């Protein structure tokens, strides 16, 4: 039985269909991400699971129980927000204990559980500090401890790392994933950052305009995008359509090809190998980015492809800019 089941979930704000028909099962213990551009409905779905918003239509089940109409505190879920929402006048230990105090948990147990939660987020020695005496990353971990101390079945996280700079965010991504593995709680993690979703998640739902376009593992979503939107939003993709698609692929339609899956060489004479598609063209731009080099290539058949190559040796200059591109697989869409 899934930890979370959403069925026909909708939320309308006046004329805005913020969530427009979401069906989703999340099994227990999964690190599940909701990925999509700003305004695609991720936060609204999370707020409905938490109980801060009621659905316009559809149901929310937690471990088989319909909680759609229950108040937030009657649901076995906790939420971690980007802005931490810590009490500034309380110590870290008091912040973490607070929820248990409200629930009238006895003092000794409160202390012990708060210590344990702080240990889980590797802040066991910081209990006496005030939030203002801690860094952004540490404050975010306090916020996490404050949620974990309740031992919820499900933890909801709305862009929790969004306020951190890139290096710290990457460190926290690894830690958060480790913590999730240790505690075994189902995490539902909202992000607009595709790298973050790919590196952290067991599975990802890709949102677009209030709907889910695809649910799958990082490998499935990246290697087999279900739509042109997913292909473009998760990673970067070349899109080929119309005449150039027909000339290069041999059939009409809409296709996507990952820039890093295209091989580029100056060997115009040798044709595509078995199972390969190939096209010739002229390099119109070269962008040197240290570990990679990106080439923009105008195809002779019309259209343009971007190609990324690992910078394993000196960047190659192609004689008079003429190249052949080869790749093994493109994705086709309606
Ligand atoms: P995301 O988290 O993916 O950025 P949101 O769920 O916050 O998206 O928003 C989805 C859509 O719903 C947006 O168009 C947003 O403007 C709208 N929306 C969200 N909350 C409200 C609200 N309380 N009142 C009116 N419109 C809202
Ligand atoms: Mg949001």
Coordinates of C-alpha atoms in Angstrom, one line a residue, residues 5-316:
X5 CA -1.9 8.2 -3.2
X6 CA -3.3 11.2 -5.1
X7 CA -6.3 10.6 -7.2
X8 CA -7.8 13.1 -9.7
X9 CA -6.3 15.9 -7.6
X10 CA -7.3 19.5 -8.7
X11 CA -7.0 22.9 -7.2
X12 CA -8.5 26.0 -8.8
X13 CA -7.8 29.6 -7.6
X14 CA -10.6 31.5 -9.3
X15 CA -9.9 30.8 -13.0
X16 CA -6.3 29.5 -12.4
X17 CA -6.1 25.7 -12.5
X18 CA -3.0 25.5 -10.3
X19 CA -3.3 21.7 -10.1
X20 CA -5.2 20.2 -13.0
X21 CA -5.7 16.4 -12.5
X22 CA -2.8 14.7 -10.7
X23 CA -2.7 10.9 -10.1
X24 CA 0.2 9.6 -8.2
X25 CA 1.3 6.7 -6.0
X26 CA 4.4 7.1 -3.8
X27 CA 5.6 3.9 -2.0
X28 CA 6.9 4.1 1.6
X29 CA 10.6 5.0 2.1
X30 CA 11.0 6.6 -1.3
X31 CA 12.9 9.8 -2.0
X32 CA 10.4 11.3 -4.4
X33 CA 10.9 14.6 -6.2
X34 CA 8.4 16.9 -7.8
X35 CA 10.3 18.8 -10.5
X36 CA 8.9 21.5 -12.7
X37 CA 9.2 25.2 -13.7
X38 CA 8.0 28.0 -11.4
X39 CA 4.1 28.1 -11.4
X40 CA 3.6 24.5 -12.5
X41 CA 1.7 23.6 -9.3
X42 CA 4.3 21.8 -7.2
X43 CA 3.8 23.8 -4.0
X44 CA 0.1 23.6 -4.3
X45 CA 0.2 19.8 -4.4
X46 CA 2.5 19.8 -1.4
X47 CA 0.2 22.1 0.5
X48 CA -2.8 19.9 -0.2
X49 CA -0.9 16.8 1.0
X50 CA 0.0 18.8 4.2
X51 CA -3.5 20.0 4.6
X52 CA -2.9 23.8 4.2
X53 CA -5.1 23.8 1.2
X54 CA -8.2 21.7 0.5
X55 CA -8.6 20.2 -3.0
X56 CA -11.1 21.5 -5.5
X57 CA -11.5 17.9 -6.6
X58 CA -9.9 14.6 -6.0
X59 CA -8.6 12.7 -3.0
X60 CA -5.4 12.4 -0.9
X61 CA -4.7 9.1 0.9
X62 CA -2.0 8.5 3.4
X63 CA -1.3 4.8 4.0
X64 CA -4.7 3.9 2.6
X65 CA -6.6 6.5 4.7
X66 CA -8.5 9.3 3.0
X67 CA -7.2 12.5 4.7
X68 CA -8.4 15.0 2.0
X69 CA -10.6 16.9 4.5
X70 CA -8.5 16.5 7.7
X71 CA -6.7 19.4 9.4
X72 CA -2.9 19.6 9.1
X73 CA -2.3 18.3 12.6
X74 CA -4.5 15.3 12.1
X75 CA -2.2 14.1 9.3
X76 CA 1.0 12.2 9.9
X77 CA 3.1 14.5 7.8
X78 CA 5.5 17.4 8.5
X79 CA 6.8 20.1 6.2
X80 CA 10.2 21.8 5.9
X81 CA 10.2 25.1 4.2
X82 CA 12.9 27.1 2.4
X83 CA 12.8 29.9 4.9
X84 CA 13.4 27.6 8.0
X85 CA 10.8 29.4 10.1
X86 CA 12.8 28.9 13.3
X87 CA 12.0 30.8 16.5
X88 CA 14.9 33.3 16.9
X89 CA 14.6 33.7 20.7
X90 CA 14.8 30.0 21.4
X91 CA 17.9 27.8 21.4
X92 CA 18.3 25.1 18.8
X93 CA 17.4 22.4 21.3
X94 CA 14.2 24.4 22.3
X95 CA 13.3 24.9 18.6
X96 CA 13.6 21.1 18.0
X97 CA 11.6 20.3 21.2
X98 CA 8.9 22.8 20.5
X99 CA 6.5 20.5 18.6
X100 CA 6.7 17.8 21.2
X101 CA 6.0 20.3 23.9
X102 CA 2.9 21.4 22.1
X103 CA 1.9 17.7 22.0
X104 CA 2.6 17.5 25.8
X105 CA 5.3 14.9 25.5
X106 CA 7.1 14.5 28.9
X107 CA 10.2 16.6 29.4
X108 CA 12.7 13.7 29.6
X109 CA 11.5 12.1 26.4
X110 CA 11.4 15.5 24.7
X111 CA 15.0 16.1 25.5
X112 CA 16.1 12.7 24.4
X113 CA 14.2 12.8 21.1
X114 CA 15.4 16.3 20.3
X115 CA 19.0 15.1 21.0
X116 CA 18.5 12.1 18.7
X117 CA 17.0 14.4 15.9
X118 CA 20.0 16.7 16.3
X119 CA 22.3 13.8 16.1
X120 CA 20.6 12.6 12.9
X121 CA 21.3 16.0 11.2
X122 CA 24.9 16.0 12.7
X123 CA 24.3 19.0 15.0
X124 CA 24.5 17.2 18.4
X125 CA 26.9 19.9 19.7
X126 CA 24.8 22.9 18.7
X127 CA 21.8 22.5 21.0
X128 CA 22.7 25.6 23.1
X129 CA 23.1 28.0 20.2
X130 CA 20.6 30.5 18.9
X131 CA 19.6 30.2 15.2
X132 CA 21.3 33.6 14.6
X133 CA 24.6 32.0 15.6
X134 CA 24.4 29.4 12.8
X135 CA 25.1 29.3 9.1
X136 CA 22.3 28.9 6.5
X137 CA 23.1 25.3 6.0
X138 CA 23.1 24.6 9.8
X139 CA 19.7 26.4 10.2
X140 CA 18.3 24.3 7.4
X141 CA 19.4 21.2 9.3
X142 CA 17.8 22.5 12.5
X143 CA 14.5 22.9 10.5
X144 CA 14.9 19.3 9.3
X145 CA 15.5 18.1 12.9
X146 CA 12.4 19.9 14.0
X147 CA 10.4 18.0 11.5
X148 CA 12.1 14.6 12.1
X149 CA 11.6 14.8 15.9
X150 CA 7.9 14.2 15.3
X151 CA 8.8 10.9 13.5
X152 CA 6.3 11.6 10.7
X153 CA 5.4 8.9 8.1
X154 CA 6.0 11.5 5.4
X155 CA 8.2 14.5 5.2
X156 CA 7.4 17.2 2.7
X157 CA 10.2 19.6 1.6
X158 CA 9.5 22.6 -0.5
X159 CA 12.7 23.8 -2.2
X160 CA 14.5 23.4 1.2
X161 CA 17.9 24.1 -0.3
X162 CA 16.9 27.1 -2.5
X163 CA 18.4 29.7 -0.3
X164 CA 21.8 28.2 -0.1
X165 CA 24.7 29.0 -2.4
X166 CA 25.7 26.3 -5.0
X167 CA 28.6 24.6 -3.2
X168 CA 26.7 24.4 0.1
X169 CA 23.6 23.2 -1.7
X170 CA 25.5 20.4 -3.3
X171 CA 26.9 19.3 0.1
X172 CA 23.4 19.4 1.6
X173 CA 22.0 17.4 -1.3
X174 CA 24.3 14.5 -0.4
X175 CA 23.6 14.8 3.3
X176 CA 19.8 15.1 2.9
X177 CA 19.8 12.0 0.9
X178 CA 21.9 10.1 3.5
X179 CA 19.6 11.3 6.3
X180 CA 16.6 10.1 4.3
X181 CA 18.2 6.6 3.9
X182 CA 19.0 6.5 7.6
X183 CA 15.6 7.4 8.9
X184 CA 13.7 5.6 6.2
X185 CA 10.9 8.2 6.1
X186 CA 9.1 8.9 2.7
X187 CA 10.4 12.2 1.5
X188 CA 8.5 14.3 -1.0
X189 CA 10.9 16.9 -2.3
X190 CA 9.9 19.9 -4.4
X191 CA 12.5 21.5 -6.6
X192 CA 12.8 23.4 -9.9
X193 CA 16.4 22.3 -10.2
X194 CA 16.8 19.4 -12.5
X195 CA 20.3 18.5 -11.4
X196 CA 19.1 18.4 -7.8
X197 CA 16.2 16.1 -8.7
X198 CA 18.4 13.8 -10.8
X199 CA 21.1 13.4 -8.2
X200 CA 18.8 12.9 -5.1
X201 CA 15.7 11.1 -6.2
X202 CA 14.5 7.5 -6.3
X203 CA 11.8 8.7 -8.7
X204 CA 10.8 12.1 -10.1
X205 CA 7.4 13.5 -11.3
X206 CA 7.9 16.2 -13.9
X207 CA 5.3 18.9 -13.6
X208 CA 4.0 21.2 -16.4
X209 CA 1.1 23.6 -16.0
X210 CA -0.6 21.7 -13.2
X211 CA -0.2 18.3 -14.6
X212 CA 2.4 15.5 -14.4
X213 CA 4.1 14.8 -17.8
X214 CA 6.1 11.8 -16.6
X215 CA 6.9 9.8 -13.5
X216 CA 10.1 7.7 -13.5
X217 CA 13.5 7.1 -12.1
X218 CA 16.2 9.6 -13.0
X219 CA 17.5 7.3 -15.6
X220 CA 14.1 6.8 -17.2
X221 CA 13.2 10.5 -17.2
X222 CA 16.5 11.5 -18.7
X223 CA 17.1 8.6 -21.1
X224 CA 13.5 8.1 -22.2
X225 CA 11.6 11.4 -21.9
X226 CA 7.9 11.0 -22.4
X227 CA 7.4 14.3 -24.1
X228 CA 9.3 17.2 -25.8
X229 CA 8.6 19.2 -22.6
X230 CA 10.4 16.6 -20.4
X231 CA 13.3 16.3 -22.9
X232 CA 13.8 20.0 -22.8
X233 CA 13.3 20.6 -19.1
X234 CA 15.3 17.7 -17.7
X235 CA 18.8 18.3 -19.1
X236 CA 19.1 20.0 -22.5
X237 CA 17.9 18.5 -25.7
X238 CA 18.0 19.3 -29.4
X239 CA 14.7 19.3 -31.1
X240 CA 14.4 18.3 -34.7
X241 CA 11.1 18.7 -36.6
X242 CA 9.7 19.4 -40.1
X243 CA 11.9 19.1 -43.2
X244 CA 15.2 18.7 -41.4
X245 CA 13.8 15.8 -39.3
X246 CA 12.5 14.1 -42.4
X247 CA 15.8 14.6 -44.2
X248 CA 18.0 13.5 -41.3
X249 CA 16.0 10.8 -39.7
X250 CA 14.0 9.7 -42.7
X251 CA 10.6 10.1 -41.2
X252 CA 8.5 13.1 -40.4
X253 CA 7.9 13.9 -36.7
X254 CA 9.3 15.6 -33.7
X255 CA 12.6 14.3 -32.3
X256 CA 14.9 15.1 -29.4
X257 CA 18.6 14.3 -29.2
X258 CA 20.9 14.9 -26.2
X259 CA 23.9 17.1 -27.1
X260 CA 26.3 14.8 -25.2
X261 CA 25.2 11.7 -27.1
X262 CA 26.2 13.1 -30.5
X263 CA 29.7 12.3 -31.7
X264 CA 31.4 14.9 -33.9
X265 CA 34.3 14.4 -36.2
X266 CA 35.8 15.8 -39.4
X267 CA 35.5 12.6 -41.3
X268 CA 32.9 13.5 -43.9
X269 CA 33.6 10.6 -46.2
X270 CA 32.7 7.7 -43.8
X271 CA 28.9 7.2 -43.5
X272 CA 27.0 6.2 -40.4
X273 CA 27.7 2.8 -38.9
X274 CA 25.0 0.2 -38.2
X275 CA 22.2 1.5 -35.9
X276 CA 23.5 5.1 -36.2
X277 CA 21.9 8.2 -37.6
X278 CA 24.2 10.7 -39.1
X279 CA 24.2 14.2 -40.6
X280 CA 26.7 16.6 -42.0
X281 CA 27.0 20.3 -41.3
X282 CA 29.1 23.3 -40.5
X283 CA 30.3 24.5 -37.1
X284 CA 28.9 28.0 -36.4
X285 CA 30.0 28.4 -32.8
X286 CA 32.4 26.8 -30.3
X287 CA 32.0 27.4 -26.6
X288 CA 34.9 26.3 -24.4
X289 CA 33.6 25.6 -20.8
X290 CA 36.7 23.9 -19.3
X291 CA 35.5 20.3 -18.7
X292 CA 33.4 20.3 -21.9
X293 CA 33.3 22.0 -25.3
X294 CA 30.0 22.8 -26.9
X295 CA 29.6 23.1 -30.7
X296 CA 26.7 24.6 -32.6
X297 CA 26.3 22.9 -35.9
X298 CA 24.1 24.1 -38.8
X299 CA 23.0 21.0 -40.6
X300 CA 23.2 20.8 -44.4
X301 CA 19.6 19.3 -44.3
X302 CA 18.4 22.4 -42.4
X303 CA 18.1 23.0 -38.6
X304 CA 20.8 23.2 -36.0
X305 CA 22.2 20.8 -33.4
X306 CA 24.2 21.5 -30.3
X307 CA 26.9 19.0 -29.5
X308 CA 28.8 18.6 -26.2
X309 CA 32.1 16.8 -26.0
X310 CA 34.1 16.0 -23.0
X311 CA 37.3 18.0 -23.1
X312 CA 39.6 15.0 -22.8
X313 CA 42.3 16.5 -25.1
X314 CA 42.9 19.9 -26.7
X315 CA 39.7 21.2 -28.3
X316 CA 39.7 20.1 -31.9

